Amino acid sequence: MHLALTTVLLWAWGGLQAFEIVEKENIFQKTPCPAFLMFENAAYLADMSFELPCHCKPEEVPAVVWFYQKHLGSSHTKVLTDFDGRVLTEAAQVRVGSDMLARFSIRMFSLLVFRAQPEDSGLYFCGTRKGDYFYAYDVDIQNSEGMVATFQDEGQEPFADEYYGHLHVFTTFWEWTPCDRCGVRGEQWRIGLCYLQSPDLSPRYLKAVPDVVSCGSRAVPRKLQTKARDHTPELLVRSCIVPCEKTKTIREGVLAIVNYVSKVGSRPWVPQVPIQFHQQRLGHGLIMSCPGARPEHAVAWDKDRQHLYRTQYLKGVNRSMRVFIDHGNQLHIRFTQLDDRGIYYCWRQGVRVAGFRLGVTSRGRYPASLSDPETRSAVELTLIGYLFITAVFVTIHLCRCCCYLFQCCPNFSP
């Protein structure tokens, strides 16, 4: 009896092991690559980070190499790897305006591009170091400088669709973000990118919807791109209110100290989020970024108890704004004043995550640095002034030389 039971158990264990092996083979089975290379269209907003997975790869290829071309068939191709395993790049270490070669990373055969810029638009190829391509993308990075904000609470409507014969230009909106605050009135928004529909698109580009691609796609002929150039990205904003989740925001050790001190005397003020102190010189500009936030996140800013809503502080609402929030969720203060002192709180995805205590001083040394925008502007203006004076000086002397050679100037000598 025991022998039969043991045999049955071993048979069942062997069957489960065989099933496990088959299951793993199904998981790691590779997707066959297309016989003819096609381009998958993808569109993003400037300053966003995105990932391009290599959907297919022959099993005998142990590693992939990513290539970049501005236009199909271009003689200039960028190789986005060092062939020996590039050091991983973290998004927090990438600055705005850095070269693309310093803003990418390859992880598990996928290409990650951080803080993408409009000049990063183009064709991305997944292949080998020999130049064999397996999969390709047609990436369109749309500029956020001309983005138009639409506030639903004020009765505003998004752009109307545009028709030019067989060409249909419209805006495709992403999903609504979560409410950027909790417990109080907040805001949520959705990003809209420019798309177009036309039967004249190149058939080599993959389309999720027939004859529909983003406006900056390489599948769009040049004559159609000029007609869709004025259709800028949009930002749709509306109000919202959600309750806060009951979470433990203060650690037990801090609570023990607070309870002890409160028994002795007055209860001290304990911040619920990390507070960073920064001292800014009077009259200089300042830019604050929310830790861990990306442009597609729901980010909000408060000054002490004042809520800085996008309906009043979004960039472009008023041209003379001194304090504003840009489309990358950064808070800008131009020409810092004494009344800017206070604590600026940052919300991310509906949770208050950090605070910045800003102090303003009119004294102290302020070392000049070319990384400061105001220092760069002063240097540029000085150089332009010198160049203008030099040009005027050279022009006057050239005129005097011409007059002397051709004897066209009057002689004022006695």
Coordinates of C-alpha atoms in Angstrom, one line a residue:
M1 CA 0.0 0.0 0.0
H2 CA 2.8 2.4 0.9
L3 CA 4.7 1.5 -2.2
A4 CA 1.7 2.3 -4.4
L5 CA 1.1 5.6 -2.6
T6 CA 4.7 6.5 -3.1
T7 CA 4.6 5.7 -6.8
V8 CA 1.5 7.8 -7.3
L9 CA 3.1 10.8 -5.5
L10 CA 6.3 10.5 -7.6
W11 CA 4.2 10.3 -10.8
A12 CA 2.2 13.4 -9.7
W13 CA 5.4 15.3 -8.8
G14 CA 7.0 14.4 -12.2
G15 CA 3.9 15.6 -14.0
L16 CA 3.9 18.9 -12.1
Q17 CA 7.6 19.4 -12.9
A18 CA 6.9 18.7 -16.6
F19 CA 4.1 21.1 -16.5
E20 CA 6.3 23.7 -14.9
I21 CA 9.0 23.3 -17.6
V22 CA 6.4 23.6 -20.4
E23 CA 5.0 26.7 -18.7
K24 CA 8.4 28.4 -18.6
E25 CA 9.0 27.6 -22.3
N26 CA 5.7 29.3 -23.1
I27 CA 6.7 32.4 -21.1
F28 CA 10.1 32.8 -22.7
Q29 CA 8.9 31.9 -26.2
K30 CA 10.0 34.7 -28.5
T31 CA 7.7 36.6 -30.8
P32 CA 8.6 36.1 -34.5
C33 CA 10.0 39.2 -36.2
P34 CA 8.3 40.6 -39.2
A35 CA 9.8 39.8 -42.6
F36 CA 9.5 43.4 -43.7
L37 CA 10.6 46.1 -41.2
M38 CA 7.7 48.3 -40.1
F39 CA 7.6 51.4 -37.9
E40 CA 5.3 51.7 -34.9
N41 CA 4.1 55.2 -34.3
A42 CA 4.4 56.7 -30.8
A43 CA 3.8 60.3 -29.6
Y44 CA 4.9 62.0 -26.4
L45 CA 5.0 65.5 -24.9
A46 CA 8.4 67.3 -24.5
D47 CA 10.2 66.6 -21.2
M48 CA 8.5 63.3 -20.8
S49 CA 10.4 60.0 -20.3
F50 CA 9.3 57.0 -22.4
E51 CA 10.2 53.3 -23.0
L52 CA 10.5 51.5 -26.3
P53 CA 10.5 47.7 -25.9
C54 CA 12.1 45.5 -28.4
H55 CA 9.1 43.3 -29.1
C56 CA 11.0 40.7 -31.1
K57 CA 14.5 39.3 -31.1
P58 CA 16.0 36.0 -32.5
E59 CA 16.9 33.6 -29.8
E60 CA 20.5 33.4 -30.8
V61 CA 21.0 37.1 -30.3
P62 CA 22.2 37.7 -26.6
A63 CA 22.0 41.5 -26.6
V64 CA 20.5 44.2 -28.7
V65 CA 21.8 47.6 -29.9
W66 CA 19.5 50.6 -30.5
F67 CA 20.1 53.0 -33.4
Y68 CA 18.6 56.4 -34.1
Q69 CA 18.0 58.2 -37.4
K70 CA 16.3 61.6 -37.9
H71 CA 14.9 60.5 -41.3
L72 CA 14.6 57.2 -43.0
G73 CA 17.7 56.5 -45.1
S74 CA 19.7 59.2 -43.5
S75 CA 23.5 58.8 -43.8
H76 CA 23.9 60.0 -40.1
T77 CA 23.0 57.2 -37.7
K78 CA 23.5 57.4 -33.9
V79 CA 24.4 54.2 -32.1
L80 CA 22.8 54.3 -28.6
T81 CA 25.1 51.9 -26.8
D82 CA 28.8 51.3 -26.2
F83 CA 28.5 47.6 -27.2
D84 CA 29.8 46.5 -23.8
G85 CA 26.9 47.2 -21.6
R86 CA 26.2 50.9 -20.9
V87 CA 26.1 52.2 -17.4
L88 CA 22.5 52.7 -16.4
T89 CA 21.2 56.2 -16.3
E90 CA 18.8 57.3 -13.7
A91 CA 16.0 59.9 -14.4
A92 CA 17.0 62.0 -11.4
Q93 CA 20.5 62.5 -12.8
V94 CA 19.3 63.8 -16.2
R95 CA 19.0 67.6 -16.7
V96 CA 16.8 69.4 -19.2
G97 CA 18.6 70.1 -22.4
S98 CA 21.2 67.3 -22.1
D99 CA 22.3 65.6 -25.3
M100 CA 20.3 62.5 -26.1
L101 CA 23.3 60.2 -25.7
A102 CA 23.4 61.3 -22.0
R103 CA 19.6 60.7 -21.6
F104 CA 19.1 57.1 -22.5
S105 CA 19.4 53.7 -21.0
I106 CA 19.0 50.1 -22.1
R107 CA 17.3 47.7 -19.7
M108 CA 16.1 44.2 -20.6
F109 CA 16.4 45.0 -24.3
S110 CA 14.2 48.1 -24.0
L111 CA 15.3 51.6 -24.7
L112 CA 14.5 54.3 -22.1
V113 CA 14.8 58.0 -23.0
F114 CA 14.6 60.5 -20.2
R115 CA 13.3 64.1 -20.6
A116 CA 12.7 63.8 -24.3
Q117 CA 13.0 66.9 -26.5
P118 CA 11.4 67.7 -29.9
E119 CA 14.8 67.2 -31.5
D120 CA 14.7 63.5 -30.3
S121 CA 11.8 62.9 -32.8
G122 CA 12.8 60.3 -35.4
L123 CA 13.2 56.6 -36.1
Y124 CA 14.5 54.2 -33.5
F125 CA 15.8 50.7 -34.5
C126 CA 16.3 47.7 -32.3
G127 CA 19.0 45.4 -33.8
T128 CA 22.5 44.0 -33.5
R129 CA 25.9 45.6 -33.7
K130 CA 26.1 44.4 -37.3
G131 CA 23.2 46.5 -38.3
D132 CA 20.5 43.8 -38.5
Y133 CA 17.2 45.5 -37.5
F134 CA 14.4 43.5 -35.8
Y135 CA 11.9 46.2 -34.7
A136 CA 11.5 49.9 -35.2
Y137 CA 9.6 52.9 -33.9
D138 CA 8.5 56.2 -35.4
V139 CA 8.6 58.6 -32.4
D140 CA 7.1 62.1 -32.4
I141 CA 8.0 64.4 -29.5
Q142 CA 5.6 67.4 -29.6
N143 CA 6.7 70.7 -28.2
S144 CA 5.0 72.0 -25.1
E145 CA 5.9 75.7 -25.6
G146 CA 2.8 76.4 -27.6
M147 CA 0.5 74.2 -25.5
V148 CA -3.0 75.7 -25.0
A149 CA -4.8 75.2 -21.7
T150 CA -8.5 74.8 -21.6
F151 CA -10.4 75.2 -18.3
Q152 CA -13.7 73.3 -18.2
D153 CA -14.9 75.1 -15.1
E154 CA -14.8 78.4 -17.0
G155 CA -16.9 76.9 -19.9
Q156 CA -14.0 76.7 -22.3
E157 CA -13.9 74.0 -25.0
P158 CA -11.0 72.2 -26.7
F159 CA -9.9 73.0 -30.2
A160 CA -12.4 72.0 -33.0
D161 CA -11.3 69.5 -35.5
E162 CA -9.8 70.8 -38.7
Y163 CA -10.6 69.6 -42.2
Y164 CA -8.5 70.2 -45.4
G165 CA -10.1 68.0 -48.1
H166 CA -9.2 64.4 -47.2
L167 CA -7.0 65.6 -44.3
H168 CA -8.5 65.5 -40.8
V169 CA -6.5 67.2 -38.0
F170 CA -7.7 66.6 -34.4
T171 CA -6.6 66.2 -30.8
T172 CA -6.3 62.9 -29.0
F173 CA -6.5 63.2 -25.2
W174 CA -4.9 60.9 -22.7
E175 CA -6.7 59.6 -19.6
W176 CA -7.5 62.0 -16.7
T177 CA -4.8 62.3 -14.1
P178 CA -5.7 61.5 -10.4
C179 CA -6.8 64.5 -8.4
D180 CA -3.7 66.5 -7.4
R181 CA -4.9 67.2 -3.9
C182 CA -7.0 65.4 -1.3
G183 CA -9.3 66.8 1.4
V184 CA -9.6 70.1 -0.4
R185 CA -10.6 71.2 -3.9
G186 CA -8.0 70.0 -6.3
E187 CA -7.5 69.8 -10.1
Q188 CA -7.0 67.1 -12.6
W189 CA -6.0 67.4 -16.2
R190 CA -5.5 65.4 -19.4
I191 CA -2.9 66.0 -22.1
G192 CA -4.0 66.2 -25.7
L193 CA -1.6 65.6 -28.6
C194 CA -2.0 66.4 -32.3
Y195 CA -3.1 63.6 -34.6
L196 CA -4.2 63.5 -38.2
Q197 CA -6.1 61.2 -40.6
S198 CA -5.3 61.0 -44.3
P199 CA -5.3 58.3 -47.0
D200 CA -2.0 59.7 -48.3
L201 CA 0.2 58.3 -45.4
S202 CA 3.1 56.0 -46.0
P203 CA 2.0 52.3 -45.7
R204 CA 5.3 51.3 -44.0
Y205 CA 4.2 52.8 -40.7
L206 CA 2.0 50.9 -38.3
K207 CA -1.2 52.6 -37.2
A208 CA -3.4 51.7 -34.2
V209 CA -6.3 53.2 -36.2
P210 CA -6.4 53.0 -40.0
D211 CA -4.8 56.1 -41.7
V212 CA -4.3 57.8 -38.3
V213 CA -0.8 58.9 -37.0
S214 CA 0.6 61.7 -34.9
C215 CA 1.1 65.0 -36.7
G216 CA 4.9 64.8 -36.5
S217 CA 5.2 61.3 -37.8
R218 CA 7.6 60.4 -40.6
A219 CA 4.6 58.8 -42.3
V220 CA 3.1 62.2 -43.0
P221 CA 4.2 63.9 -46.3
R222 CA 5.8 67.3 -46.0
K223 CA 2.8 69.1 -47.6
L224 CA 0.4 67.7 -45.0
Q225 CA 2.8 68.5 -42.1
T226 CA 2.7 72.2 -43.0
K227 CA -1.1 72.2 -42.7
A228 CA -1.1 70.6 -39.3
R229 CA 1.7 72.7 -37.9
D230 CA -0.6 75.2 -36.2
H231 CA -2.5 72.5 -34.3
T232 CA -0.6 72.6 -31.0
P233 CA -0.9 70.2 -28.0
E234 CA -3.7 70.9 -25.5
L235 CA -4.1 70.7 -21.7
L236 CA -7.7 70.1 -20.4
V237 CA -8.1 71.1 -16.7
R238 CA -11.1 70.6 -14.4
S239 CA -11.8 70.8 -10.6
C240 CA -12.1 67.7 -8.4
I241 CA -12.3 66.7 -4.8
V242 CA -11.4 63.4 -3.2
P243 CA -11.0 62.3 0.5
C244 CA -7.6 61.6 2.0
E245 CA -6.6 58.1 2.9
K246 CA -5.8 57.7 6.6
T247 CA -2.1 57.0 6.7
K248 CA 0.5 57.1 9.4
T249 CA 2.6 60.1 8.4
I250 CA 4.7 60.6 11.5
R251 CA 7.1 57.9 12.7
E252 CA 6.7 56.3 16.1
G253 CA 10.0 57.7 17.4
V254 CA 9.0 61.2 16.6
L255 CA 5.6 60.7 18.2
A256 CA 7.2 59.5 21.4
I257 CA 9.4 62.6 21.6
V258 CA 6.4 64.8 20.9
N259 CA 4.3 63.2 23.6
Y260 CA 7.1 63.5 26.1
V261 CA 7.7 67.2 25.3
S262 CA 3.9 67.9 25.4
K263 CA 3.7 66.6 28.9
V264 CA 6.5 68.9 30.0
G265 CA 5.5 72.1 28.2
S266 CA 4.0 73.3 24.9
R267 CA 3.6 70.9 22.0
P268 CA 6.2 71.6 19.3
W269 CA 5.4 71.9 15.6
V270 CA 6.3 68.7 13.7
P271 CA 6.1 68.7 9.9
Q272 CA 4.1 65.9 8.3
V273 CA 6.4 65.9 5.2
P274 CA 10.2 66.5 4.8
I275 CA 11.0 70.2 4.7
Q276 CA 14.0 71.5 2.9
F277 CA 15.4 75.0 3.6
H278 CA 16.6 77.3 0.8
Q279 CA 17.8 80.9 1.0
Q280 CA 17.4 83.0 -2.1
R281 CA 18.9 86.4 -2.8
L282 CA 16.4 89.2 -3.4
G283 CA 15.7 89.9 -7.0
H284 CA 16.9 86.6 -8.4
G285 CA 14.9 83.8 -10.0
L286 CA 14.1 80.4 -8.5
I287 CA 12.7 77.1 -9.9
M288 CA 11.3 74.4 -7.6
S289 CA 10.7 70.8 -8.7
C290 CA 8.6 68.2 -6.9
P291 CA 10.8 65.2 -5.8
G292 CA 10.1 62.1 -7.9
A293 CA 7.5 63.9 -10.2
R294 CA 7.3 63.6 -13.9
P295 CA 5.4 65.8 -16.4
E296 CA 2.6 63.2 -16.7
H297 CA 2.1 63.1 -12.9
A298 CA -0.6 65.1 -11.1
V299 CA 1.5 67.7 -9.2
A300 CA 0.2 70.6 -7.2
W301 CA 1.8 73.5 -5.3
D302 CA 0.7 75.4 -2.1
K303 CA 2.3 78.3 -0.4
D304 CA 1.6 78.0 3.3
R305 CA -2.3 77.7 3.3
Q306 CA -2.7 79.2 -0.1
H307 CA -3.5 76.8 -3.0
L308 CA -1.7 77.7 -6.3
Y309 CA -4.3 76.5 -8.8
R310 CA -3.5 76.1 -12.5
T311 CA -6.5 78.3 -13.4
Q312 CA -4.5 81.2 -12.0
Y313 CA -0.8 80.2 -12.0
L314 CA -0.4 78.0 -15.2
K315 CA 2.2 79.3 -17.6
G316 CA 0.6 81.4 -20.3
V317 CA -2.5 82.4 -18.4
N318 CA -1.1 85.9 -18.0
R319 CA 2.0 87.2 -19.8
S320 CA 3.1 89.3 -16.9
M321 CA 3.1 86.5 -14.3
R322 CA 6.0 86.5 -11.9
V323 CA 5.0 83.3 -10.1
F324 CA 3.8 80.5 -12.4
I325 CA 3.7 76.7 -12.9
D326 CA 5.1 75.4 -16.2
H327 CA 3.9 72.4 -18.2
G328 CA 6.6 70.2 -16.5
N329 CA 5.0 70.8 -13.1
Q330 CA 7.8 73.1 -11.9
L331 CA 7.2 76.2 -9.8
H332 CA 8.9 79.4 -11.1
I333 CA 9.5 82.6 -9.1
R334 CA 10.9 85.4 -11.1
F335 CA 12.6 88.3 -9.4
T336 CA 12.2 87.0 -5.8
Q337 CA 10.6 89.5 -3.4
L338 CA 10.4 89.6 0.4
D339 CA 6.8 88.5 0.5
D340 CA 7.7 85.2 -1.3
R341 CA 9.0 83.9 2.0
G342 CA 7.2 80.9 3.4
I343 CA 6.8 77.1 3.0
Y344 CA 5.9 75.8 -0.4
Y345 CA 4.3 72.4 -0.3
C346 CA 4.4 69.9 -3.2
W347 CA 1.6 67.4 -3.9
R348 CA 2.3 64.3 -6.1
Q349 CA -0.6 62.0 -7.2
G350 CA -2.9 63.4 -4.5
V351 CA -0.4 63.1 -1.6
R352 CA 1.6 65.9 -0.1
V353 CA 5.2 64.7 -0.3
A354 CA 7.6 67.5 0.4
G355 CA 8.0 71.1 1.5
F356 CA 10.5 73.9 0.7
R357 CA 11.0 76.7 3.3
L358 CA 12.1 79.7 1.3
G359 CA 14.0 82.5 2.9
V360 CA 14.8 85.7 1.0
T361 CA 17.8 87.8 1.9
S362 CA 19.1 91.1 0.5
R363 CA 22.7 90.6 1.6
G364 CA 25.4 88.1 1.3
R365 CA 27.7 86.8 -1.4
Y366 CA 26.1 85.4 -4.4
P367 CA 28.8 83.6 -6.5
A368 CA 28.3 84.1 -10.2
S369 CA 27.9 80.9 -12.3
L370 CA 27.2 80.3 -15.9
S371 CA 24.6 77.8 -14.8
D372 CA 22.5 80.7 -13.6
P373 CA 20.1 82.0 -16.3
E374 CA 20.5 85.6 -15.2
T375 CA 24.3 85.4 -15.3
R376 CA 24.1 83.9 -18.8
S377 CA 21.7 86.7 -19.9
A378 CA 24.1 89.4 -18.6
V379 CA 27.0 87.8 -20.4
E380 CA 25.1 87.5 -23.6
L381 CA 23.9 91.2 -23.5
T382 CA 27.5 92.3 -22.7
L383 CA 28.9 90.3 -25.7
I384 CA 26.1 91.6 -28.0
G385 CA 27.0 95.2 -26.9
Y386 CA 30.7 94.7 -27.7
L387 CA 29.9 93.1 -31.0
F388 CA 27.6 96.1 -31.9
I389 CA 30.2 98.6 -31.0
T390 CA 32.9 96.7 -33.0
A391 CA 30.6 96.5 -36.0
V392 CA 29.9 100.3 -35.9
F393 CA 33.7 101.0 -35.5
V394 CA 34.6 98.8 -38.4
T395 CA 31.9 100.2 -40.6
I396 CA 33.0 103.8 -40.0
H397 CA 36.6 103.0 -40.8
L398 CA 35.6 101.1 -44.0
C399 CA 33.5 104.1 -45.1
R400 CA 36.5 106.4 -44.5
C401 CA 38.8 104.1 -46.4
C402 CA 36.4 104.0 -49.4
C403 CA 36.0 107.8 -49.4
Y404 CA 39.8 108.1 -49.3
L405 CA 40.3 105.7 -52.2
F406 CA 37.6 107.2 -54.4
Q407 CA 38.2 110.8 -53.2
C408 CA 34.5 111.3 -52.6
C409 CA 34.8 112.9 -49.2
P410 CA 35.3 116.7 -48.8
N411 CA 38.6 117.9 -47.6
F412 CA 38.1 119.8 -44.4
S413 CA 41.8 120.6 -43.9
P414 CA 42.8 124.3 -44.3

